[in-house]
């Protein structure tokens, strides 16, 4: 059976998100061949379409592409921030991988987000509530996973801040007063609070200084190796992809145009668009 | 003698509100009783007092009151405050029902911010005037969002705000209106009653009805419903403590106290519930109080130190 595999962690087929009113030609008349994600007939926006991917436990998958190519849309659909227009997704850690997680109820989706997934957004404001302390932000995940012991919550939050190299004395301060790099570290602490098997990282280092970027990336790599979390890393920056990922998808105009081992893609890009991306990196 | 209420010698309907509107409110109340803790929107018709001054409570009272009811109204524990007197007069004028100060004799009690100290029984209804029915309002401004949060039992932010309060103030510092979980499903605001009263919502014999006139919401706790104050495993809900304090009028404790200040700035403690205090002082009897573990602890401590005077 296709959907009872115990090898993949996440399996996505035909994932599509369209803004506006599509007609039957919208998907056919958009994409890299047309150099656009806007349907010429109805003006709807095909943010992503026909996305197929498999992610294996502990694997790090990169998604790279220019701005507007649909990278964030893909991870936000999988983290249930957005409602998909079409497509299915199976998650081996939920319902033995036999249920389309995109079709589950709001309550079930929240369960998955709180227990089985983590998300780190490009903008810390999307992932953190600045009216709460850093500890409170981390506590939210722990509380929702059924941990109602304040002492243990604070212990775990302290441990997480240590792991992500945030000064523990800032535990009760709002992240609003933190530097960008530290805000991202708090976001990461929150995202991994319940040891999820799956983590989404959307342009985590994009807003940061180069020197800070390197440190945060280093920390993410260390965490990944220690905890063995599977990750989908979204970035427009190939050097981030090179540093973190095993396998890479290249996106353009809402479609996947190329995929393969990261090293291979960087050394021998096949698609003209990927060639352009890689040559601009050098 | 109280003149009986006649349909045609009065300029308004029995209990002021017209029968169709009363029926609408009673339908909404039935829905509220079926979904304990769930806020039901209702019409909140115009009344001769401004919305937000007890209209919600009045709507409920006037919709459920019958000719044989005995009505009592308290305002922060007192039968005699200006507000209580005016609303009592009003209810009496439009229904000609008997009114009383005696908690035990009343069948229908409207209250602002207190539950009587004397235990209520299965023949009694307590109607709360509610200024803000939404317990999630402090963490979410938008009504569409809070309704969604209740619908999905998404109470994460509520819990985080309690955690934050503990971190900042060393206690789950929710003064009055401590949030409760009703029937394991909805988080509900018990209106700004002191924490002292909150345990009495749990598994009571009487029916609790809540009316928020300005916000146009009704909700209810039917008899024998589980009502649990939100608390952590290691940071528990506590009621107000009055260690070693006795009422300066009755000489006893074990009831919610007011601090009264005189012109010299001295203060003394007096039992807040005026009917309970009257019974202690004038009838020399202590009415049957609620049985809950929090109060029991207070009473046990009091009985262990009988001579302590404040
Ligand atoms: N709410 C929206 N309404 C309409 N179009 C949107 C909306 N959100 C995103 N888009 C469009 O979807 C496309 C993909 O966006 P996104 O996934 O954010 O790209 P990326 O993350 O690769 O930069 C873009 O063309 C963007 O303009
Ligand atoms: Mg993006």
Coordinates of C-alpha atoms and ligand atoms in Angstrom, one line a residue:
Chain A
X1 CA 0.0 0.0 0.0
X2 CA 1.2 3.5 -0.8
X3 CA 0.1 5.2 2.3
X4 CA 1.3 2.9 5.0
X5 CA 4.9 3.2 4.3
X6 CA 7.0 3.3 7.4
X7 CA 9.9 4.9 5.6
X8 CA 8.7 8.5 4.8
X9 CA 7.7 10.9 7.5
X10 CA 5.8 13.3 5.3
X11 CA 4.3 12.7 1.9
X12 CA 2.7 15.4 -0.1
X13 CA 0.9 15.0 -3.4
X14 CA -0.5 17.7 -5.7
X15 CA -0.4 20.5 -3.1
X16 CA -2.0 23.6 -4.6
X17 CA -2.8 27.0 -3.3
X18 CA -4.7 29.5 -5.5
X19 CA -5.7 33.0 -4.5
X20 CA -8.7 34.4 -6.3
X21 CA -11.2 32.7 -8.7
X22 CA -9.5 30.0 -10.8
X23 CA -11.0 28.4 -13.9
X24 CA -10.1 25.0 -15.4
X25 CA -7.1 26.6 -17.3
X26 CA -5.5 28.5 -14.4
X27 CA -3.0 25.8 -13.4
X28 CA -2.2 25.0 -17.1
X29 CA -1.5 28.6 -18.1
X30 CA 0.8 29.5 -15.2
X31 CA 4.2 28.3 -14.1
X32 CA 7.8 28.5 -15.2
X33 CA 6.9 27.9 -18.9
X34 CA 4.9 31.1 -18.8
X35 CA 7.2 32.9 -16.4
X36 CA 4.2 33.9 -14.2
X37 CA 1.9 32.6 -11.5
X38 CA -1.0 34.9 -12.5
X39 CA -3.7 33.2 -14.6
X40 CA -4.1 35.2 -17.9
X41 CA -7.8 34.4 -18.0
X42 CA -9.1 35.1 -14.5
X43 CA -6.1 36.9 -12.9
X44 CA -6.1 34.5 -10.0
X45 CA -2.7 33.8 -8.4
X46 CA -1.4 30.3 -8.4
X47 CA 0.9 30.6 -5.4
X48 CA 1.9 26.9 -5.7
X49 CA 0.6 24.0 -7.7
X50 CA 1.2 20.2 -8.1
X51 CA 3.8 20.1 -5.3
X52 CA 4.9 16.5 -4.7
X53 CA 7.4 15.7 -2.0
X54 CA 8.5 13.1 0.4
X55 CA 10.4 13.8 3.6
X56 CA 12.2 11.1 5.6
X57 CA 12.7 11.0 9.3
X58 CA 15.7 13.1 10.4
X59 CA 16.2 14.4 6.9
X60 CA 16.7 18.0 6.0
X61 CA 15.0 19.1 2.8
X62 CA 15.8 22.5 1.3
X63 CA 13.3 24.6 -0.7
X64 CA 15.0 27.3 -2.8
X65 CA 13.8 29.8 -5.3
X66 CA 13.4 33.5 -6.0
X67 CA 11.1 35.7 -4.0
X68 CA 7.4 35.0 -4.8
X69 CA 8.1 31.5 -6.1
X70 CA 5.8 29.9 -3.5
X71 CA 8.2 28.6 -1.0
X72 CA 6.6 30.1 2.1
X73 CA 3.2 29.0 0.8
X74 CA 4.2 25.4 0.8
X75 CA 5.4 25.3 4.4
X76 CA 2.5 27.4 5.6
X77 CA 0.1 25.0 4.0
X78 CA 1.8 22.1 5.7
X79 CA 1.7 23.9 9.1
X80 CA -2.0 24.7 8.5
X81 CA -1.5 28.5 8.5
X82 CA -3.2 28.5 5.1
X83 CA -6.0 26.4 3.7
X84 CA -5.0 24.4 0.6
X85 CA -7.0 24.6 -2.6
X86 CA -6.1 21.1 -3.6
X87 CA -3.7 18.3 -2.7
X88 CA -3.2 15.8 0.0
X89 CA -0.5 15.3 2.7
X90 CA 0.2 12.3 4.9
X91 CA 2.2 12.4 8.1
X92 CA 3.4 9.0 9.3
X93 CA 3.3 10.2 13.0
X94 CA -0.4 11.0 12.7
X95 CA -3.0 8.3 12.2
X96 CA -0.3 5.9 10.9
X97 CA 0.1 8.1 7.8
X98 CA -3.3 7.0 6.4
X99 CA -5.1 10.3 6.9
X100 CA -5.0 13.4 4.7
X101 CA -3.9 15.8 7.4
X102 CA -5.0 18.8 5.3
X103 CA -8.6 17.6 5.7
X104 CA -8.6 17.2 9.5
X105 CA -10.6 19.4 11.8
X106 CA -9.2 22.6 13.3
X107 CA -8.8 20.9 16.7
X108 CA -6.8 18.0 15.2
X109 CA -4.6 20.3 13.2
X110 CA -3.9 22.3 16.4
X111 CA -3.0 19.0 18.1
X112 CA -0.5 18.2 15.3
X113 CA 1.0 21.7 15.4
X114 CA 1.4 21.5 19.2
X115 CA 2.7 18.0 19.5
X116 CA 4.3 17.0 16.3
X117 CA 5.4 20.1 14.4
X118 CA 7.3 23.3 14.9
X119 CA 7.6 26.4 12.7
X120 CA 10.2 29.2 12.7
X121 CA 9.0 32.2 10.7
X122 CA 11.1 34.8 8.8
X123 CA 9.6 37.5 10.9
X124 CA 9.8 36.7 14.7
X125 CA 6.5 38.6 15.2
X126 CA 4.7 35.8 13.3
X127 CA 6.0 33.2 15.6
X128 CA 6.2 35.0 18.9
X129 CA 3.7 37.0 21.0
X130 CA 5.6 40.1 22.1
X131 CA 3.1 40.8 24.8
X132 CA 4.3 37.6 26.6
X133 CA 7.8 36.9 28.0
X134 CA 10.1 34.5 26.2
X135 CA 9.3 31.9 28.8
X136 CA 5.6 32.5 28.2
X137 CA 6.0 32.0 24.5
X138 CA 7.7 28.7 25.1
X139 CA 5.2 27.8 27.8
X140 CA 2.4 28.1 25.2
X141 CA 3.7 25.0 23.4
X142 CA 4.2 23.1 26.6
X143 CA 0.8 24.0 28.0
X144 CA -0.9 22.9 24.8
X145 CA 0.8 19.6 25.0
X146 CA -0.7 19.1 28.4
X147 CA 2.1 20.2 30.7
X148 CA 0.4 22.2 33.5
X149 CA 3.3 22.3 36.0
X150 CA 4.8 25.8 36.2
X151 CA 8.0 24.6 37.8
X152 CA 8.6 22.0 35.1
X153 CA 7.6 24.4 32.3
X154 CA 10.2 26.9 33.6
X155 CA 12.8 24.1 33.8
X156 CA 12.2 23.1 30.3
X157 CA 12.1 26.7 29.0
X158 CA 15.5 27.3 30.7
X159 CA 16.9 24.2 29.2
X160 CA 15.7 25.2 25.7
X161 CA 17.2 28.7 26.0
X162 CA 20.5 27.2 27.0
X163 CA 20.4 24.9 24.0
X164 CA 19.7 27.8 21.7
X165 CA 22.3 30.0 23.4
X166 CA 19.9 32.7 24.7
X167 CA 21.0 34.1 28.1
X168 CA 18.7 32.4 30.6
X169 CA 18.3 35.5 32.7
X170 CA 16.1 36.9 29.8
X171 CA 13.6 34.1 30.4
X172 CA 11.0 36.5 31.8
X173 CA 11.6 39.4 29.4
X174 CA 9.6 40.0 26.3
X175 CA 11.4 39.1 23.1
X176 CA 10.4 42.6 21.9
X177 CA 13.5 44.0 23.5
X178 CA 15.8 41.3 22.0
X179 CA 18.1 41.5 19.0
X180 CA 16.9 39.9 15.7
X181 CA 19.3 36.9 16.2
X182 CA 18.1 36.3 19.7
X183 CA 14.4 36.6 18.7
X184 CA 15.0 33.8 16.2
X185 CA 16.7 31.7 18.8
X186 CA 13.6 32.1 21.1
X187 CA 11.4 31.2 18.1
X188 CA 13.5 28.1 17.6
X189 CA 13.3 27.2 21.3
X190 CA 9.5 27.5 21.1
X191 CA 9.3 25.4 17.9
X192 CA 11.3 22.5 19.3
X193 CA 9.8 22.7 22.8
X194 CA 7.9 19.4 22.5
X195 CA 10.6 17.5 20.6
X196 CA 8.6 17.5 17.4
X197 CA 9.7 15.1 14.7
X198 CA 9.1 17.8 12.0
X199 CA 10.3 21.4 11.9
X200 CA 9.7 24.1 9.3
X201 CA 12.2 26.9 8.9
X202 CA 11.1 29.8 6.7
X203 CA 14.0 32.2 5.8
X204 CA 15.2 32.1 9.4
X205 CA 18.3 34.0 8.9
X206 CA 17.2 36.4 6.1
X207 CA 16.8 39.5 8.3
X208 CA 20.0 39.0 10.2
X209 CA 23.6 40.3 10.0
X210 CA 26.0 38.0 8.2
X211 CA 28.0 37.2 11.3
X212 CA 24.8 36.4 13.3
X213 CA 23.5 34.4 10.4
X214 CA 26.5 32.1 10.6
X215 CA 26.0 31.5 14.3
X216 CA 22.3 30.8 14.0
X217 CA 22.8 28.4 11.1
X218 CA 25.5 26.6 13.1
X219 CA 23.2 26.3 16.1
X220 CA 20.4 24.9 13.9
X221 CA 22.8 22.3 12.4
X222 CA 24.0 21.3 15.9
X223 CA 20.4 20.9 17.1
X224 CA 19.4 18.9 14.0
X225 CA 22.2 16.5 14.6
X226 CA 21.5 16.2 18.4
X227 CA 17.8 15.8 18.1
X228 CA 17.5 14.2 14.7
X229 CA 14.5 16.3 13.7
X230 CA 13.4 16.3 10.1
X231 CA 13.3 19.8 8.7
X232 CA 12.1 21.6 5.7
X233 CA 14.3 24.6 5.2
X234 CA 13.0 27.4 3.0
X235 CA 15.5 30.0 1.7
X236 CA 16.2 32.1 -1.3
X237 CA 19.8 31.9 -0.3
X238 CA 21.8 28.9 -1.7
X239 CA 24.5 29.2 0.9
X240 CA 22.0 28.5 3.6
X241 CA 20.7 25.5 1.6
X242 CA 24.2 24.3 1.1
X243 CA 25.1 24.5 4.8
X244 CA 21.9 22.8 6.2
X245 CA 20.3 20.5 3.7
X246 CA 20.7 17.0 2.3
X247 CA 18.2 17.3 -0.5
X248 CA 16.8 20.3 -2.3
X249 CA 13.7 21.3 -4.3
X250 CA 14.1 24.3 -6.6
X251 CA 10.9 26.3 -7.1
X252 CA 9.9 28.9 -9.7
X253 CA 6.5 30.5 -10.4
X254 CA 4.8 28.2 -7.9
X255 CA 6.2 24.9 -9.3
X256 CA 9.1 22.6 -8.5
X257 CA 11.5 22.8 -11.5
X258 CA 14.3 20.6 -10.2
X259 CA 15.1 18.4 -7.2
X260 CA 17.9 16.2 -6.0
X261 CA 20.8 15.9 -3.6
X262 CA 21.9 19.3 -2.6
X263 CA 25.5 18.7 -3.6
X264 CA 24.5 17.5 -7.0
X265 CA 22.2 20.4 -7.6
X266 CA 24.9 22.8 -6.7
X267 CA 27.6 21.1 -8.8
X268 CA 25.6 20.1 -11.8
X269 CA 22.3 22.1 -12.0
X270 CA 20.1 20.8 -14.8
X271 CA 17.3 23.4 -15.1
X272 CA 18.3 26.7 -16.7
X273 CA 16.8 28.5 -13.8
X274 CA 18.8 26.5 -11.3
X275 CA 21.9 27.1 -13.4
X276 CA 21.2 30.8 -13.1
X277 CA 20.7 30.6 -9.3
X278 CA 23.9 28.6 -8.8
X279 CA 26.0 30.8 -11.0
X280 CA 24.8 33.9 -9.1
X281 CA 26.0 32.2 -5.9
X282 CA 29.6 31.9 -7.2
Chain B
X1 CA -51.8 44.3 51.7
X2 CA -50.0 44.0 48.3
X3 CA -52.4 44.9 45.5
X4 CA -52.6 42.0 42.9
X5 CA -51.4 42.7 39.4
X6 CA -54.2 43.2 36.9
X7 CA -53.6 43.1 33.2
X8 CA -55.9 46.0 32.3
X9 CA -55.3 48.5 35.0
X10 CA -51.6 48.7 34.2
X11 CA -49.8 50.6 31.5
X12 CA -47.4 47.7 30.9
X13 CA -47.2 44.0 30.8
X14 CA -46.5 41.8 33.8
X15 CA -42.8 42.1 34.5
X16 CA -42.5 45.0 32.1
X17 CA -41.1 43.1 29.1
X18 CA -43.7 41.9 26.5
X19 CA -44.4 38.2 26.4
X20 CA -42.8 37.6 23.0
X21 CA -39.5 39.1 24.1
X22 CA -39.6 37.2 27.4
X23 CA -40.2 34.0 25.4
X24 CA -37.2 34.8 23.3
X25 CA -35.0 35.3 26.3
X26 CA -36.3 32.1 27.9
X27 CA -35.5 30.2 24.7
X28 CA -32.0 31.6 24.8
X29 CA -31.7 30.7 28.5
X30 CA -32.8 27.1 27.8
X31 CA -30.0 26.9 25.1
X32 CA -27.6 28.4 27.7
X33 CA -28.6 25.7 30.2
X34 CA -28.1 23.0 27.6
X35 CA -24.6 24.2 26.9
X36 CA -23.2 25.1 30.3
X37 CA -20.7 28.0 30.1
X38 CA -21.5 28.8 26.5
X39 CA -22.4 32.4 25.7
X40 CA -25.7 32.7 23.8
X41 CA -26.4 36.0 22.0
X42 CA -29.8 37.5 22.7
X43 CA -31.8 40.6 21.9
X44 CA -31.1 42.7 25.0
X45 CA -34.2 44.9 24.6
X46 CA -34.4 48.5 25.8
X47 CA -35.1 49.0 29.5
X48 CA -35.8 52.1 31.5
X49 CA -32.3 51.9 32.8
X50 CA -29.1 52.2 30.7
X51 CA -27.4 49.1 29.3
X52 CA -24.5 48.2 31.5
X53 CA -26.3 49.1 34.8
X54 CA -27.7 45.6 35.5
X55 CA -30.0 45.3 32.4
X56 CA -28.7 41.8 31.6
X57 CA -29.6 40.6 35.1
X58 CA -32.9 42.4 34.9
X59 CA -33.8 40.8 31.5
X60 CA -33.2 37.4 33.0
X61 CA -35.1 38.2 36.2
X62 CA -38.1 39.6 34.4
X63 CA -38.2 36.8 31.9
X64 CA -38.3 34.0 34.5
X65 CA -40.1 35.6 37.4
X66 CA -43.6 34.3 38.1
X67 CA -46.4 35.7 40.4
X68 CA -45.5 33.4 43.2
X69 CA -41.7 34.2 43.2
X70 CA -40.1 35.8 46.2
X71 CA -37.5 38.2 45.0
X72 CA -34.3 39.4 46.6
X73 CA -31.6 41.5 45.1
X74 CA -28.1 42.2 46.4
X75 CA -25.4 44.6 45.2
X76 CA -21.9 43.5 46.3
X77 CA -23.5 41.6 49.1
X78 CA -25.8 44.4 50.3
X79 CA -29.6 44.5 50.1
X80 CA -29.6 48.1 51.0
X81 CA -27.4 49.8 48.5
X82 CA -29.0 52.5 46.3
X83 CA -28.8 50.3 43.3
X84 CA -30.3 47.3 45.0
X85 CA -33.1 49.4 46.4
X86 CA -34.0 50.9 43.1
X87 CA -34.0 47.7 41.2
X88 CA -36.0 45.9 43.9
X89 CA -38.6 48.7 43.8
X90 CA -38.7 48.5 40.1
X91 CA -39.1 44.7 40.0
X92 CA -41.8 44.9 42.7
X93 CA -43.6 47.7 40.9
X94 CA -43.8 45.8 37.6
X95 CA -44.6 42.3 39.1
X96 CA -46.1 42.9 42.6
X97 CA -44.1 39.9 43.7
X98 CA -43.1 39.6 47.3
X99 CA -39.6 40.9 48.0
X100 CA -37.3 39.9 50.9
X101 CA -33.9 40.4 52.4
X102 CA -33.9 36.8 53.6
X103 CA -31.7 34.6 51.4
X104 CA -33.4 31.4 52.5
X105 CA -36.9 32.8 51.8
X106 CA -36.1 34.0 48.3
X107 CA -36.8 31.9 45.2
X108 CA -35.2 34.3 42.8
X109 CA -32.1 36.3 43.7
X110 CA -30.5 38.9 41.4
X111 CA -26.9 39.7 42.3
X112 CA -24.1 42.0 41.4
X113 CA -20.7 40.6 42.2
X114 CA -21.5 38.2 45.1
X115 CA -22.9 34.8 45.9
X116 CA -24.7 34.8 49.2
X117 CA -22.8 33.2 52.1
X118 CA -25.9 31.1 52.9
X119 CA -26.1 27.9 50.8
X120 CA -28.7 28.0 48.0
X121 CA -31.0 25.1 47.4
X122 CA -32.7 23.4 44.5
X123 CA -35.7 25.7 44.6
X124 CA -33.6 28.8 44.0
X125 CA -32.2 30.7 41.0
X126 CA -29.4 33.1 41.2
X127 CA -29.2 35.7 38.4
X128 CA -25.8 37.5 37.9
X129 CA -25.4 40.9 36.4
X130 CA -22.4 40.6 34.1
X131 CA -20.4 43.5 32.9
X132 CA -18.0 41.5 30.6
X133 CA -19.0 38.0 29.7
X134 CA -15.9 37.2 27.6
X135 CA -13.1 35.6 29.7
X136 CA -10.8 35.7 26.7
X137 CA -11.2 39.4 26.0
X138 CA -8.0 40.3 27.8
X139 CA -6.0 38.0 25.4
X140 CA -8.0 38.5 22.2
X141 CA -9.8 41.7 21.1
X142 CA -11.9 40.4 18.4
X143 CA -15.2 38.8 19.0
X144 CA -15.1 36.6 15.9
X145 CA -11.7 35.3 17.1
X146 CA -12.9 34.6 20.7
X147 CA -15.9 32.7 19.4
X148 CA -13.7 30.6 17.2
X149 CA -11.4 30.0 20.2
X150 CA -14.3 28.8 22.3
X151 CA -15.6 26.7 19.4
X152 CA -12.3 24.9 19.1
X153 CA -11.5 24.9 22.9
X154 CA -8.3 26.8 21.9
X155 CA -7.4 28.2 25.3
X156 CA -3.6 28.3 24.8
X157 CA -3.3 32.1 25.2
X158 CA -5.6 32.1 28.3
X159 CA -3.2 29.6 29.9
X160 CA -0.2 31.6 28.9
X161 CA -1.7 34.7 30.4
X162 CA -2.1 32.9 33.7
X163 CA 1.5 31.7 33.5
X164 CA 2.6 35.3 32.8
X165 CA 0.6 36.5 35.8
X166 CA 2.3 34.0 38.0
X167 CA 5.8 34.9 36.7
X168 CA 5.1 38.6 37.2
X169 CA 3.2 38.7 40.4
X170 CA 4.0 35.4 42.1
X171 CA 0.3 34.3 41.9
X172 CA -2.4 33.7 39.4
X173 CA -3.4 37.3 40.1
X174 CA -6.9 37.4 38.8
X175 CA -8.6 39.6 41.4
X176 CA -12.4 39.3 40.8
X177 CA -13.9 37.3 37.9
X178 CA -11.5 34.4 38.2
X179 CA -11.9 32.2 35.0
X180 CA -13.4 28.8 35.4
X181 CA -13.7 25.7 33.2
X182 CA -17.4 24.7 33.0
X183 CA -18.3 21.0 32.5
X184 CA -14.8 20.4 31.1
X185 CA -15.6 22.3 27.9
X186 CA -16.0 26.1 28.0
X187 CA -13.9 28.6 29.9
X188 CA -16.3 31.1 31.5
X189 CA -16.1 34.3 33.4
X190 CA -18.1 34.0 36.6
X191 CA -18.7 37.8 36.6
X192 CA -16.6 39.9 39.1
X193 CA -17.4 37.8 42.2
X194 CA -14.5 37.4 44.7
X195 CA -12.5 34.2 44.5
X196 CA -14.2 33.4 47.8
X197 CA -17.4 32.7 45.9
X198 CA -16.0 30.8 43.0
X199 CA -16.0 27.3 44.5
X200 CA -19.7 27.6 45.2
X201 CA -20.4 27.4 41.5
X202 CA -19.3 23.8 41.5
X203 CA -21.9 21.1 41.8
X204 CA -24.5 23.4 43.4
X205 CA -28.1 22.6 43.9
X206 CA -29.4 25.9 42.6
X207 CA -29.5 27.2 39.0
X208 CA -27.1 30.0 38.0
X209 CA -28.1 32.3 35.2
X210 CA -25.9 35.1 33.8
X211 CA -27.0 38.2 31.9
X212 CA -24.8 40.7 30.2
X213 CA -27.0 43.4 28.8
X214 CA -24.5 45.7 27.2
X215 CA -22.7 42.8 25.6
X216 CA -26.0 41.0 24.7
X217 CA -25.0 37.6 26.0
X218 CA -26.6 35.0 28.3
X219 CA -25.0 32.0 29.9
X220 CA -25.8 29.5 32.6
X221 CA -24.5 26.9 35.0
X222 CA -27.2 24.2 35.6
X223 CA -27.4 22.5 39.0
X224 CA -24.7 19.8 39.6
X225 CA -22.3 20.9 37.0
X226 CA -18.5 20.7 37.3
X227 CA -17.0 24.2 37.6
X228 CA -13.3 24.2 38.1
X229 CA -11.1 27.3 38.6
X230 CA -8.1 27.4 36.2
X231 CA -5.0 26.4 38.1
X232 CA -1.6 24.7 37.5
X233 CA -0.4 21.5 39.0
X234 CA 1.9 23.3 41.3
X235 CA 0.2 26.8 41.5
X236 CA -3.2 26.3 42.9
X237 CA -6.3 28.5 42.9
X238 CA -6.8 30.1 46.4
X239 CA -9.6 32.1 47.9
X240 CA -9.0 35.4 49.7
X241 CA -7.4 34.9 53.1
X242 CA -8.5 36.7 56.2
X243 CA -6.0 35.3 58.7
X244 CA -7.2 35.6 62.3
X245 CA -9.6 38.4 61.3
X246 CA -13.1 38.6 62.9
X247 CA -16.0 40.7 61.9
X248 CA -16.2 43.8 64.2
X249 CA -20.0 43.6 64.4
X250 CA -20.6 39.9 64.9
X251 CA -17.2 38.8 66.3
X252 CA -17.0 35.9 64.0
X253 CA -15.1 35.0 60.8
X254 CA -15.5 32.4 58.0
X255 CA -17.2 34.8 55.7
X256 CA -16.1 37.3 53.0
X257 CA -15.1 40.6 54.7
X258 CA -15.2 44.2 53.8
X259 CA -12.6 46.7 55.1
X260 CA -14.4 49.8 56.3
X261 CA -12.4 52.9 56.9
X262 CA -13.4 55.8 59.2
X263 CA -12.4 59.4 58.9
X264 CA -9.3 58.8 61.0
X265 CA -8.0 56.3 58.5
X266 CA -8.6 53.4 60.9
X267 CA -10.3 50.4 59.5
X268 CA -12.2 47.5 60.7
X269 CA -13.6 44.3 59.1
X270 CA -17.3 43.7 58.6
X271 CA -18.9 40.7 56.9
X272 CA -19.9 41.7 53.4
X273 CA -23.1 39.8 53.1
X274 CA -25.7 42.0 54.8
X275 CA -28.4 39.3 55.3
X276 CA -25.8 36.8 56.7
X277 CA -24.6 39.5 59.1
X278 CA -28.1 40.3 60.2
X279 CA -28.8 36.7 60.9
X280 CA -25.6 36.4 63.0
X281 CA -26.2 39.6 64.9
X282 CA -30.0 39.8 65.4
X283 CA -31.1 36.2 65.3
X284 CA -27.9 34.9 66.9
X285 CA -27.8 32.0 64.5
X286 CA -25.3 31.0 61.9
X287 CA -27.1 30.1 58.7
X288 CA -26.0 26.9 56.8
X289 CA -23.0 27.9 54.7
X290 CA -21.8 26.3 51.5
X291 CA -19.6 23.3 51.8
X292 CA -16.5 23.6 49.8
X293 CA -12.9 22.5 50.8
X294 CA -11.6 26.1 50.7
X295 CA -14.2 27.4 53.1
X296 CA -13.9 24.3 55.3
X297 CA -10.2 25.0 55.7
X298 CA -11.0 28.6 56.8
X299 CA -13.7 27.4 59.3
X300 CA -11.3 24.7 60.7
X301 CA -8.6 27.3 61.3
X302 CA -11.2 29.6 62.9
X303 CA -12.5 26.9 65.2
X304 CA -8.9 26.0 66.2
X305 CA -8.4 29.5 67.5
X306 CA -11.7 30.5 69.0
X307 CA -10.5 33.4 71.2
X308 CA -8.8 35.3 68.5
X309 CA -10.2 38.8 68.2
X310 CA -9.2 41.5 65.7
Ligands
LIG1 N1 -2.8 36.5 0.5 C1 -2.3 36.5 -0.7 N2 -3.1 36.9 -1.7 C2 -2.7 36.9 -3.0 N3 -1.5 36.4 -3.4 C3 -0.7 36.0 -2.5 C4 -1.0 36.0 -1.1 N4 0.0 35.5 -0.4 C5 1.0 35.2 -1.3 N5 0.6 35.5 -2.5 C6 1.4 35.3 -3.7 O1 1.7 33.9 -3.8 C7 3.0 33.8 -4.4 C8 3.9 33.0 -3.6 O2 4.2 33.6 -2.3 P1 5.2 33.1 -1.3 O3 4.9 31.7 -1.0 O4 5.2 34.0 -0.1 O5 6.6 33.2 -2.0 P2 8.1 33.0 -1.5 O6 8.0 32.6 0.0 O7 8.7 32.0 -2.4 O8 8.7 34.4 -1.6 C9 3.5 35.2 -4.6 O9 3.4 35.6 -6.0 C10 2.7 36.1 -3.7 O10 2.5 37.3 -4.3
LIG2 MG1 8.7 33.6 1.7

